[in-house]
XYZ file of C-alpha atoms in Angstrom:
731
model
C 10.243 -70.422 -13.945
C 12.776 -73.046 -14.503
C 11.994 -75.560 -17.250
C 12.028 -78.450 -14.295
C 9.289 -76.621 -12.677
C 7.186 -75.634 -15.627
C 6.293 -79.255 -16.812
C 4.557 -80.293 -13.345
C 3.231 -76.787 -13.247
C 1.415 -77.188 -16.587
C -0.010 -80.592 -15.726
C -1.136 -79.461 -12.351
C -2.910 -76.339 -13.652
C -4.609 -78.353 -16.500
C -5.868 -80.859 -13.921
C -7.089 -77.779 -11.665
C -8.722 -76.025 -14.728
C -10.389 -79.328 -15.720
C -11.697 -79.795 -12.163
C -12.897 -76.156 -11.923
C -10.675 -75.458 -9.014
C -7.982 -72.839 -10.505
C -8.880 -70.354 -7.970
C -8.090 -72.710 -5.093
C -4.790 -73.725 -6.743
C -3.661 -70.177 -6.955
C -4.454 -69.546 -3.290
C -2.373 -72.485 -2.147
C 0.708 -71.810 -0.376
C 2.316 -74.669 -2.387
C 1.664 -73.035 -5.746
C 4.939 -72.454 -7.662
C 5.933 -68.808 -7.783
C 2.906 -67.792 -5.607
C 4.849 -64.667 -4.860
C 5.112 -63.636 -8.441
C 1.384 -64.171 -8.907
C 0.536 -62.248 -5.909
C 2.668 -59.315 -6.776
C 0.995 -59.204 -10.331
C -2.296 -59.317 -8.780
C -2.949 -62.284 -11.237
C -5.745 -64.666 -10.550
C -4.528 -68.299 -11.719
C -8.158 -69.276 -12.429
C -8.002 -66.732 -15.385
C -11.284 -64.837 -14.659
C -12.596 -62.380 -12.224
C -16.196 -61.565 -11.067
C -16.352 -58.809 -13.821
C -15.201 -61.379 -16.510
C -11.972 -59.741 -16.997
C -9.226 -62.295 -18.119
C -5.943 -62.107 -16.217
C -2.602 -63.635 -16.944
C 0.188 -64.651 -14.886
C 3.275 -64.271 -16.639
C 3.992 -68.035 -17.279
C 3.726 -69.237 -20.902
C 2.280 -72.712 -20.522
C -0.216 -71.565 -17.656
C -1.582 -68.555 -19.596
C -1.949 -70.317 -22.852
C -4.210 -72.925 -20.849
C -6.138 -70.145 -19.149
C -6.812 -68.363 -22.562
C -7.913 -71.639 -24.094
C -10.053 -72.380 -21.284
C -11.607 -68.896 -21.313
C -12.180 -69.516 -25.154
C -10.204 -66.408 -26.160
C -10.165 -65.834 -29.865
C -7.088 -65.618 -31.888
C -3.473 -66.628 -30.849
C -1.815 -64.803 -28.097
C 1.871 -64.173 -28.501
C 4.327 -64.984 -25.816
C 5.300 -61.350 -25.096
C 1.734 -60.820 -24.038
C 2.088 -63.729 -21.450
C 4.459 -61.584 -19.465
C 4.175 -57.866 -20.514
C 0.346 -57.788 -20.176
C -0.116 -58.936 -16.599
C -3.566 -57.944 -15.419
C -4.853 -56.696 -18.734
C -8.290 -57.528 -20.179
C -8.245 -59.620 -23.507
C -9.571 -56.437 -25.339
C -6.346 -54.706 -24.231
C -4.196 -57.845 -24.492
C -5.160 -58.214 -28.289
C -3.693 -54.807 -28.950
C -0.240 -56.150 -27.965
C -0.283 -59.465 -30.034
C 2.345 -59.826 -32.716
C -0.112 -59.791 -35.588
C -1.900 -56.718 -34.287
C 1.580 -55.066 -33.623
C 2.503 -55.533 -37.125
C -0.866 -54.152 -38.382
C -0.536 -51.084 -36.110
C 2.993 -50.547 -37.485
C 1.832 -50.801 -40.987
C -1.138 -48.437 -40.425
C 1.235 -45.839 -38.841
C 3.413 -46.178 -41.673
C 0.957 -45.962 -44.322
C -1.025 -43.024 -42.779
C 1.775 -40.832 -43.200
C 2.278 -41.442 -46.950
C 1.623 -38.341 -49.071
C 3.078 -39.421 -52.318
C 4.321 -42.736 -53.958
C 6.927 -43.240 -56.857
C 5.203 -45.455 -59.315
C 6.058 -47.487 -62.262
C 3.296 -49.098 -64.319
C 2.549 -51.359 -67.427
C -0.626 -51.027 -69.227
C -2.337 -53.918 -71.003
C -5.883 -54.699 -72.042
C -6.467 -58.198 -70.073
C -6.493 -59.141 -66.668
C -4.814 -62.318 -67.666
C -1.993 -60.782 -69.042
C -1.648 -58.356 -66.256
C -1.473 -61.372 -63.906
C 1.173 -63.025 -65.979
C 3.209 -60.090 -65.748
C 2.774 -59.757 -61.976
C 4.112 -63.489 -61.744
C 7.003 -62.820 -64.085
C 7.996 -59.839 -61.663
C 7.666 -62.098 -58.736
C 10.124 -64.531 -60.403
C 12.730 -62.054 -61.202
C 11.929 -60.303 -64.389
C 12.866 -56.589 -64.445
C 10.112 -54.017 -64.824
C 12.171 -51.638 -66.779
C 12.644 -54.501 -69.407
C 9.022 -55.536 -69.626
C 7.538 -52.240 -69.860
C 8.977 -51.454 -73.275
C 8.096 -54.855 -74.477
C 4.390 -55.064 -73.605
C 2.978 -51.665 -72.206
C 0.417 -49.916 -74.272
C 1.143 -46.669 -72.478
C 3.007 -44.423 -74.777
C 4.091 -41.948 -72.049
C 5.901 -44.339 -69.855
C 6.724 -47.181 -71.956
C 10.075 -45.953 -73.157
C 10.964 -44.874 -69.771
C 10.800 -48.541 -68.359
C 7.115 -47.661 -67.181
C 8.307 -44.960 -65.014
C 5.543 -42.585 -63.856
C 7.372 -40.632 -61.238
C 6.058 -39.279 -58.076
C 2.223 -39.298 -57.737
C -0.334 -38.031 -55.157
C -4.268 -38.332 -54.890
C -4.478 -34.727 -56.319
C -2.157 -34.855 -59.151
C -4.847 -34.343 -61.830
C -1.983 -33.884 -64.527
C -1.602 -37.690 -64.142
C -5.076 -38.545 -64.941
C -4.367 -39.491 -68.682
C -1.750 -42.085 -67.317
C -3.012 -42.938 -63.828
C -6.706 -42.313 -63.237
C -7.550 -41.180 -59.713
C -8.861 -44.679 -58.760
C -5.513 -46.236 -59.764
C -3.511 -43.305 -57.757
C -5.668 -44.410 -54.818
C -4.723 -47.804 -55.083
C -1.076 -46.966 -55.490
C -1.097 -44.880 -52.158
C -1.914 -48.005 -50.274
C 0.732 -50.038 -51.451
C 4.048 -50.866 -49.880
C 7.430 -49.937 -51.329
C 8.478 -52.973 -53.518
C 4.786 -54.371 -53.975
C 3.304 -55.096 -57.433
C -0.367 -54.975 -57.649
C -2.987 -55.392 -60.424
C -5.693 -52.763 -60.957
C -8.411 -51.807 -63.689
C -9.372 -48.278 -64.909
C -11.078 -47.089 -68.056
C -7.742 -47.157 -69.658
C -7.336 -50.952 -69.047
C -5.394 -53.218 -66.658
C -2.535 -51.609 -64.872
C 0.419 -53.468 -63.433
C 1.525 -51.108 -60.603
C 4.976 -51.114 -58.654
C 5.446 -48.615 -55.861
C 9.270 -47.976 -56.103
C 9.251 -45.422 -53.035
C 7.211 -43.552 -50.705
C 7.138 -39.787 -49.362
C 5.969 -39.400 -45.917
C 5.094 -36.567 -43.715
C 7.534 -36.748 -40.861
C 5.704 -37.968 -37.693
C 7.771 -36.301 -35.054
C 7.449 -34.405 -31.875
C 9.128 -30.857 -32.528
C 8.826 -28.168 -30.022
C 10.720 -24.914 -29.814
C 13.281 -24.491 -27.094
C 11.519 -21.995 -24.606
C 13.708 -22.662 -21.370
C 17.212 -21.834 -20.668
C 19.721 -24.672 -20.438
C 19.648 -25.693 -16.545
C 23.634 -25.687 -16.474
C 24.154 -22.275 -17.749
C 20.785 -20.227 -17.535
C 21.132 -19.260 -21.065
C 18.568 -19.918 -23.889
C 20.681 -21.273 -27.194
C 20.108 -19.145 -30.160
C 18.933 -21.094 -33.323
C 22.108 -22.432 -35.257
C 20.483 -21.109 -38.400
C 21.394 -17.601 -37.354
C 25.024 -18.547 -37.808
C 24.581 -19.155 -41.414
C 22.223 -16.325 -42.434
C 23.893 -13.142 -43.824
C 21.377 -10.678 -42.234
C 18.387 -10.569 -40.105
C 16.132 -10.503 -43.201
C 17.629 -13.511 -44.608
C 15.069 -16.207 -44.591
C 16.568 -19.098 -46.300
C 16.381 -22.591 -44.937
C 19.243 -24.875 -44.005
C 19.392 -26.675 -47.283
C 19.664 -23.427 -49.333
C 22.351 -22.041 -47.051
C 24.588 -25.003 -47.143
C 23.978 -25.737 -51.043
C 27.337 -25.647 -52.433
C 28.979 -25.002 -49.378
C 27.479 -21.685 -49.085
C 27.827 -20.189 -45.618
C 27.976 -17.059 -43.870
C 31.698 -17.112 -43.727
C 32.036 -17.889 -47.343
C 29.921 -14.735 -48.015
C 32.166 -12.751 -45.965
C 29.280 -11.618 -43.504
C 29.881 -9.702 -40.331
C 30.138 -10.807 -36.810
C 27.293 -12.853 -35.031
C 26.457 -13.060 -31.199
C 27.149 -16.622 -29.799
C 25.493 -18.124 -26.913
C 28.656 -17.159 -24.676
C 28.252 -13.721 -25.267
C 31.393 -13.511 -27.553
C 31.296 -12.454 -31.145
C 32.870 -14.190 -34.119
C 32.461 -15.462 -37.699
C 30.326 -18.303 -38.702
C 32.530 -21.209 -40.212
C 32.009 -24.168 -42.452
C 29.667 -26.516 -40.512
C 31.328 -29.591 -39.401
C 30.064 -32.724 -37.908
C 31.187 -35.822 -35.916
C 29.830 -39.269 -36.146
C 30.353 -41.828 -33.492
C 28.521 -45.242 -33.890
C 28.256 -48.117 -31.372
C 26.857 -51.656 -32.141
C 26.319 -54.101 -35.093
C 26.562 -53.893 -38.814
C 23.280 -52.435 -39.207
C 24.237 -49.479 -37.038
C 27.440 -49.072 -39.241
C 25.485 -48.990 -42.457
C 23.038 -46.463 -40.760
C 25.879 -44.308 -39.673
C 27.246 -44.326 -43.241
C 23.874 -43.231 -44.600
C 23.649 -40.287 -41.988
C 27.088 -39.205 -43.028
C 26.146 -39.330 -46.632
C 23.202 -36.925 -45.660
C 25.274 -34.436 -43.720
C 27.911 -34.399 -46.636
C 25.242 -33.997 -49.142
C 24.130 -30.984 -47.235
C 27.482 -29.314 -47.391
C 28.782 -30.329 -43.878
C 32.432 -31.360 -43.545
C 33.636 -34.018 -41.109
C 35.526 -32.663 -38.062
C 38.791 -34.084 -36.984
C 36.980 -34.365 -33.523
C 33.747 -33.907 -31.732
C 35.223 -30.845 -30.127
C 35.359 -29.126 -33.524
C 31.868 -29.964 -34.731
C 28.591 -28.065 -34.650
C 26.673 -31.123 -35.363
C 27.473 -34.165 -32.994
C 25.639 -37.440 -33.908
C 25.901 -40.530 -31.457
C 24.422 -43.613 -33.093
C 23.624 -45.929 -30.214
C 23.201 -49.414 -29.761
C 20.809 -51.047 -26.973
C 21.734 -54.828 -27.415
C 23.698 -55.037 -24.280
C 23.295 -54.097 -20.643
C 24.252 -50.685 -19.494
C 23.864 -49.419 -23.061
C 21.811 -46.406 -21.597
C 24.671 -45.723 -19.147
C 27.304 -45.601 -21.851
C 25.084 -43.061 -23.851
C 24.727 -40.557 -20.644
C 28.477 -40.961 -20.022
C 29.034 -39.934 -23.730
C 27.056 -36.850 -23.293
C 28.892 -35.309 -20.376
C 31.476 -33.470 -22.129
C 28.949 -32.516 -24.815
C 26.680 -31.014 -22.267
C 29.622 -29.145 -20.725
C 30.422 -27.626 -23.856
C 26.827 -26.617 -24.591
C 26.443 -25.052 -21.176
C 29.643 -23.105 -21.878
C 27.843 -21.348 -24.730
C 29.306 -23.121 -27.585
C 27.054 -23.348 -30.841
C 26.400 -26.995 -31.383
C 23.531 -29.564 -32.235
C 23.518 -32.777 -30.110
C 21.774 -35.604 -31.687
C 21.259 -39.125 -30.306
C 20.427 -41.684 -32.881
C 20.098 -45.469 -33.139
C 18.315 -48.084 -30.802
C 18.672 -46.395 -27.538
C 17.327 -43.262 -29.003
C 14.227 -45.421 -30.250
C 14.016 -47.016 -26.835
C 14.229 -44.096 -24.534
C 12.389 -41.400 -26.664
C 11.379 -38.406 -24.945
C 12.771 -39.435 -21.674
C 16.474 -38.741 -23.212
C 15.153 -34.977 -23.421
C 13.783 -34.958 -19.928
C 16.900 -36.153 -18.491
C 19.306 -34.255 -20.562
C 17.594 -31.098 -21.995
C 20.690 -30.023 -23.708
C 20.026 -32.761 -26.426
C 18.381 -31.275 -29.590
C 17.436 -34.310 -31.330
C 16.261 -37.943 -30.571
C 15.806 -40.083 -33.547
C 15.252 -43.661 -34.214
C 17.135 -45.847 -36.867
C 14.249 -45.748 -39.175
C 14.886 -41.978 -39.573
C 18.628 -42.382 -40.724
C 18.038 -41.372 -44.205
C 15.846 -38.392 -43.101
C 18.349 -36.626 -40.924
C 19.075 -33.824 -43.517
C 15.151 -32.944 -43.341
C 15.104 -33.325 -39.405
C 18.173 -31.000 -38.885
C 16.212 -28.276 -40.499
C 13.967 -28.107 -37.510
C 17.054 -28.421 -35.145
C 18.829 -25.489 -36.789
C 15.682 -23.413 -36.336
C 15.690 -23.826 -32.463
C 13.368 -26.878 -32.057
C 13.950 -29.912 -29.974
C 12.920 -33.162 -32.135
C 11.773 -36.649 -31.125
C 11.482 -38.848 -34.206
C 10.589 -42.210 -32.915
C 7.101 -43.040 -34.784
C 6.877 -45.908 -37.053
C 7.630 -44.866 -40.746
C 8.328 -46.599 -44.139
C 11.984 -46.305 -44.626
C 12.392 -44.266 -47.719
C 15.230 -44.907 -50.551
C 18.046 -42.593 -49.918
C 19.136 -40.493 -52.932
C 22.390 -39.583 -51.370
C 25.421 -41.654 -51.360
C 26.486 -43.096 -47.906
C 29.842 -41.864 -46.707
C 31.318 -45.308 -46.786
C 34.085 -46.299 -44.356
C 35.790 -48.462 -46.848
C 36.663 -48.128 -50.668
C 36.680 -52.078 -51.185
C 33.687 -53.453 -49.325
C 30.274 -52.088 -48.884
C 27.244 -52.854 -46.682
C 23.778 -52.980 -48.523
C 20.719 -52.976 -46.690
C 17.980 -55.595 -47.959
C 15.518 -55.748 -45.004
C 14.950 -53.651 -42.057
C 13.426 -54.709 -38.597
C 12.376 -58.122 -37.292
C 9.095 -59.702 -36.619
C 10.411 -62.382 -34.314
C 9.942 -60.821 -30.865
C 12.422 -63.106 -29.107
C 11.760 -62.845 -25.342
C 15.198 -61.329 -24.796
C 15.614 -58.941 -27.657
C 15.003 -55.337 -28.058
C 15.271 -55.350 -31.917
C 11.528 -55.309 -32.784
C 11.019 -52.565 -30.292
C 13.846 -50.379 -31.637
C 13.891 -51.102 -35.248
C 10.065 -52.130 -35.795
C 8.556 -54.664 -38.159
C 10.234 -56.030 -40.963
C 10.296 -53.893 -44.092
C 11.963 -55.460 -47.203
C 13.627 -53.077 -49.623
C 12.479 -53.425 -53.323
C 14.512 -55.931 -55.223
C 15.415 -53.581 -58.062
C 16.638 -51.012 -55.611
C 19.139 -53.588 -54.057
C 20.327 -54.762 -57.287
C 20.727 -50.948 -58.725
C 22.757 -50.190 -55.620
C 24.968 -53.010 -55.991
C 25.564 -52.419 -59.741
C 26.329 -48.743 -58.743
C 28.900 -50.007 -56.125
C 30.606 -52.157 -58.691
C 30.824 -49.367 -61.172
C 32.389 -47.164 -58.343
C 35.071 -49.960 -57.965
C 33.946 -51.798 -54.944
C 34.997 -55.661 -54.986
C 32.802 -56.969 -52.178
C 29.327 -56.282 -51.053
C 27.664 -57.557 -47.823
C 23.772 -57.908 -47.659
C 22.455 -56.808 -44.382
C 19.147 -57.805 -42.441
C 18.337 -58.253 -38.948
C 16.555 -61.644 -40.222
C 17.870 -61.635 -43.545
C 16.331 -65.040 -44.734
C 12.842 -63.074 -44.298
C 13.447 -60.810 -47.150
C 10.471 -60.771 -49.530
C 8.194 -62.376 -47.205
C 6.454 -58.991 -46.562
C 6.284 -58.065 -50.264
C 3.213 -58.752 -52.546
C 3.750 -60.926 -54.225
C 6.011 -62.938 -51.998
C 9.684 -63.182 -53.032
C 12.546 -65.461 -51.921
C 15.953 -64.630 -50.435
C 17.571 -67.233 -52.418
C 16.152 -65.862 -55.558
C 17.624 -62.545 -54.454
C 21.063 -63.996 -53.950
C 21.202 -65.403 -57.414
C 20.291 -62.176 -59.010
C 22.382 -59.976 -56.760
C 25.373 -62.480 -57.028
C 25.155 -62.343 -60.936
C 26.142 -58.570 -60.894
C 28.653 -58.136 -63.614
C 32.103 -57.208 -62.111
C 31.127 -58.162 -58.548
C 33.926 -59.969 -57.098
C 32.429 -61.274 -53.769
C 29.145 -61.148 -51.872
C 28.429 -62.123 -48.264
C 25.153 -61.836 -46.199
C 24.100 -61.557 -42.477
C 22.234 -62.509 -40.316
C 20.411 -65.726 -40.924
C 17.864 -67.192 -38.524
C 17.664 -71.038 -38.328
C 13.997 -70.953 -38.286
C 14.001 -69.518 -41.798
C 17.222 -71.108 -43.084
C 16.194 -72.609 -46.543
C 18.293 -75.385 -48.422
C 17.686 -73.028 -51.542
C 20.092 -70.388 -49.986
C 22.765 -73.110 -49.489
C 22.235 -74.131 -53.043
C 22.714 -70.419 -54.107
C 25.899 -69.891 -52.222
C 27.141 -73.305 -53.822
C 26.339 -72.413 -57.207
C 26.958 -68.661 -57.446
C 30.683 -67.919 -57.963
C 30.600 -64.574 -56.244
C 28.820 -65.764 -53.134
C 31.344 -66.563 -50.337
C 31.173 -69.856 -48.446
C 30.170 -68.443 -45.315
C 26.997 -68.608 -43.108
C 26.417 -66.644 -39.794
C 23.378 -68.514 -37.942
C 22.898 -67.623 -34.316
C 21.968 -70.756 -32.342
C 21.832 -68.860 -28.955
C 21.511 -72.092 -26.854
C 21.927 -75.807 -27.268
C 18.922 -76.645 -25.040
C 15.372 -77.042 -26.346
C 13.682 -75.732 -23.169
C 15.858 -72.633 -23.179
C 15.147 -72.099 -27.027
C 11.526 -72.406 -26.189
C 11.655 -69.796 -23.551
C 13.627 -67.529 -25.828
C 10.835 -68.057 -28.578
C 13.378 -69.025 -31.068
C 11.124 -71.373 -32.960
C 13.528 -74.232 -33.630
C 15.325 -77.014 -31.702
C 18.994 -78.016 -31.104
C 18.333 -80.811 -33.461
C 17.009 -78.675 -36.192
C 20.082 -76.503 -35.969
C 22.430 -79.343 -36.212
C 20.667 -80.608 -39.442
C 21.105 -77.235 -40.873
C 24.900 -77.187 -40.263
C 24.968 -80.743 -41.514
C 23.322 -79.794 -44.866
C 25.673 -76.836 -45.332
C 28.771 -78.953 -44.733
C 27.427 -81.702 -47.023
C 27.025 -79.178 -50.097
C 30.090 -76.845 -48.983
C 32.657 -78.880 -46.774
C 34.775 -76.076 -46.733
C 32.232 -73.415 -45.657
C 32.686 -71.167 -42.437
C 29.898 -71.534 -39.913
C 29.775 -68.801 -37.467
C 27.179 -68.031 -34.697
C 26.001 -65.940 -31.688
C 25.321 -67.524 -28.366
C 23.743 -66.443 -25.035
C 24.626 -67.701 -21.585
C 22.853 -67.247 -18.261
C 19.378 -66.776 -19.927
C 16.687 -66.816 -17.068
C 16.214 -70.283 -15.710
C 19.216 -71.751 -17.548
C 20.620 -74.717 -15.385
C 24.332 -76.133 -15.362
C 22.861 -78.945 -17.363
C 21.360 -76.800 -19.915
C 24.542 -74.833 -20.407
C 26.422 -78.005 -20.959
C 23.983 -78.725 -23.880
C 25.209 -75.444 -25.393
C 28.581 -76.749 -24.881
C 27.875 -79.948 -26.502
C 26.395 -78.282 -29.434
C 29.521 -76.331 -29.947
C 31.420 -79.766 -29.902
C 29.168 -81.207 -32.280
C 29.298 -78.341 -34.867
C 32.856 -77.089 -34.377
C 32.003 -73.467 -35.211
C 34.676 -71.336 -37.004
C 33.846 -68.268 -34.531
C 31.111 -67.529 -32.162
C 30.029 -64.146 -30.778
C 29.222 -64.896 -27.193
C 27.378 -62.801 -24.620
C 26.039 -63.135 -21.046
C 22.258 -62.551 -20.908
C 21.534 -59.063 -19.828
C 17.819 -58.086 -19.013
C 16.661 -55.282 -21.790
C 13.751 -52.837 -21.403
C 10.652 -53.757 -22.958
C 11.471 -57.523 -23.201
C 9.407 -60.419 -21.253
C 12.604 -62.120 -19.949
C 13.607 -59.114 -17.950
C 10.574 -59.395 -15.976
C 11.092 -63.092 -15.174
C 12.166 -63.728 -11.526
C 14.335 -66.874 -12.313
C 17.532 -64.741 -13.248
C 20.663 -66.353 -13.285
C 23.430 -64.930 -10.602
C 25.936 -62.840 -12.243
C 28.837 -64.718 -10.953
C 27.466 -67.895 -12.547
C 26.858 -65.997 -16.003
C 30.575 -64.593 -15.820
C 31.798 -68.248 -15.200
C 29.721 -69.654 -18.026
C 30.921 -66.826 -20.304
C 34.463 -67.709 -19.601
C 34.009 -71.424 -20.102
C 32.197 -70.976 -23.444
C 34.593 -68.446 -24.755
C 37.532 -70.866 -24.103
C 35.733 -73.525 -26.048
C 34.933 -71.233 -28.751
C 38.645 -70.093 -29.047
C 39.722 -73.695 -29.208
C 37.344 -74.618 -31.859
C 38.266 -71.572 -33.816
C 41.993 -72.560 -33.803
C 41.216 -76.242 -34.725
C 38.923 -74.639 -37.652
C 41.741 -72.578 -39.001
C 44.316 -75.538 -39.213
C 42.836 -76.497 -42.484
C 44.156 -73.515 -44.149
C 47.675 -74.263 -43.452
C 49.947 -74.768 -46.593
C 46.806 -73.674 -48.644
C 46.818 -70.900 -51.207
C 43.670 -68.572 -50.362
C 42.314 -65.895 -52.264
C 42.593 -62.794 -50.194
C 40.790 -59.583 -50.806
C 42.996 -56.866 -49.720
C 41.211 -54.028 -47.630
C 43.590 -51.893 -45.754
C 47.192 -51.489 -43.957
C 47.664 -53.633 -40.863
C 47.723 -50.674 -38.575
C 50.039 -52.514 -35.884
C 52.617 -53.555 -38.574
C 52.454 -51.028 -41.440
C 54.610 -53.237 -43.652
C 51.696 -55.826 -43.602
C 48.319 -55.492 -45.355
C 45.051 -56.965 -44.115
C 42.409 -58.888 -46.089
C 39.907 -61.691 -45.809
C 39.624 -65.073 -47.500
C 36.393 -66.253 -48.866
C 35.322 -67.711 -45.527
C 35.875 -64.264 -43.780
C 38.824 -64.966 -41.845
C 41.302 -62.068 -41.453
C 44.670 -62.717 -43.212
C 47.855 -60.779 -42.662
C 50.836 -60.787 -44.969
C 53.692 -58.453 -46.206
C 52.752 -56.088 -49.020
C 52.209 -52.531 -50.423
C 48.956 -51.402 -49.580
C 49.090 -48.731 -52.292
C 49.638 -51.558 -54.814
C 47.414 -54.170 -53.386
C 44.291 -52.455 -52.042
C 41.136 -53.781 -53.667
C 42.953 -56.808 -55.272
C 42.570 -60.589 -55.022
C 45.826 -61.755 -54.087
C 47.133 -65.454 -53.827
C 48.346 -65.936 -50.329
C 49.901 -69.250 -48.830
C 48.959 -69.592 -45.366
C 52.060 -70.213 -42.864
C 50.476 -69.631 -39.444
C 47.029 -70.289 -38.042
C 45.693 -68.369 -35.199
C 42.225 -68.459 -33.246
C 40.950 -65.606 -35.189
C 43.492 -64.822 -37.957
C 45.783 -66.431 -40.562
C 49.311 -65.251 -41.647
C 50.479 -65.934 -44.950
C 52.935 -65.149 -47.805
C 51.853 -63.851 -51.134
C 52.382 -66.155 -53.972
C 53.122 -63.825 -56.929
C 52.950 -66.553 -59.764
C 49.520 -67.982 -58.835
C 46.124 -66.682 -58.474
C 43.568 -68.305 -56.088
C 40.521 -68.166 -58.080
C 38.021 -68.906 -55.498
C 36.724 -72.076 -53.760
C 39.064 -74.762 -52.358
C 38.833 -77.838 -54.476
C 39.709 -80.363 -51.628
C 43.221 -80.733 -52.980
C 46.703 -79.083 -51.878
C 45.563 -75.668 -53.242
C 42.843 -73.577 -54.090
C 41.684 -73.504 -57.693
C 44.140 -71.707 -60.043
C 42.526 -69.680 -62.651
C 43.639 -66.808 -64.836
C 43.720 -63.373 -62.917
C 41.155 -60.778 -64.158
């Protein structure tokens, strides 16, 4: 499967197909990768006697087989490998388009109610005009009072509230046909529909869904102890006749202990009093996981749980997992060891495995470690409180089915009081051949614009200075909404939030990176001059095999556009070495791209096969020692360029937002400049935390800066190309 082999393979196969001799080619001992074909029981001719179409696992070859067979529709590259030996009927179910439709259907089927806003007008033309204005950024709550003829909702910004098909009391506002339309609309979408009352401009703000979970009561004793755990709810109830649920028992911190109830039997046979329920939260991986962990902590705190000082003190232990790297599953099982030991010793506790490994492994985790109480994918992070009700009643739960991600009414337990994460889009549609994200986080789901803007406004009101917008493929925000919206417009609106000092965003995809985004960063003062755009490889053949959808030349053009508009902007990236089939020449192309671009920072990784990804099945895996050597070399060059890029800060006064104390040197504080580079300098954290401080840079390191506070100046933002940053009046 090397690129050098693929070109002659494709030409040879094409000639064979045109000559009608594909079958004889497949049988030839000269056929490249004949072993792979034989083991997969694939026929290179593409057709069997019964008419079944079979694939080889090679992208170029399979595309020609399908074209030759007259296969309707476009077959995604993931199917070329993952669907060996399947018929076209089965194969169609696995295509990207069908996958997206299947996920959407599964999400929509579970919806039982929607939170709706509407504007009632008398003509379709006006309704369509309003829909267009909403697409272009108008606020629903401002349009409704101005034009809606619905007296019941007009002065409430068009807010109807939660609506279901059987809510007859809403008939005078939303007749049944309109409620039926609303039930089929995704969160954030705006649609127009007619009723006997007139034309309705409908927006679904949120959805409520039946939890699509597998929930089964524990009926077997734990294998390590021979004891059947008692439901944890019994620790909270005051008597055998107490039938209150978890949320009622924990409301306001009300527990069995606070009521002074008597002793309860524990799994170990000992007696003791129930105490205030505590939780622990350990999170691995990316910023999305960090944001998910904060939301889950918010759920637990809202229920009345307190954070334990350590997992050993917690009754609910949550591990938020990441599956992006090799050995992710082994790390989870290693982490579970001490918890399993505690549970088998009779401790009253619930073990919750959340995140991407949970989504990836699902019920298999329960089979391998029956002590686990719940396995939940990342799409259920803001339903943790609902799911725990079942766990506390003695059930084992698997929650991995597709679902709309509901807006979370609780406040995330944020790890910082200065900087905050704000999710704007969940999931990813790209399905790169090496990546587990679409499998673990599902297809893309943009959050409604107004919900994003409201969360940012609330954060500013709470005193947060900086917000980072999060998305696996953030430039795609709005493309799944109806009508479609653009990320550049969202940036401008969010960046204009009164009182917001700074805003960043991650992660951009080169395939979707727009000049309008670059313009927004250049023109909106709050937007920091920083772009994180993974390039992954500098070789076009490898990029094609990865399914990235762009070329190295296109990536260079993007960086050139950024630096033409924003010469001082930081450009950071991700790169993978040792992807299947990568030759030394192709790896050198990656190093050359780095030399051409001079990144401020690169996150690097050696390729590791991940479950449910096509590249994991390819035979042309790169040897581990080669991957290790290439990783060393790319890291050396990345560090060299990082140090080089940071030299430009020497002697300049940088605007630094102070975030926390330097734990290694407590007399110092740590913050970041607008380009996201960590800056350390002497200062009092109690005085400076959350402030924008002018700092003269005196030392540049590869991945940080050291400076001295300039008390008589204020670095007010962007470097102007002179000796110092712009100096403006402090606010």
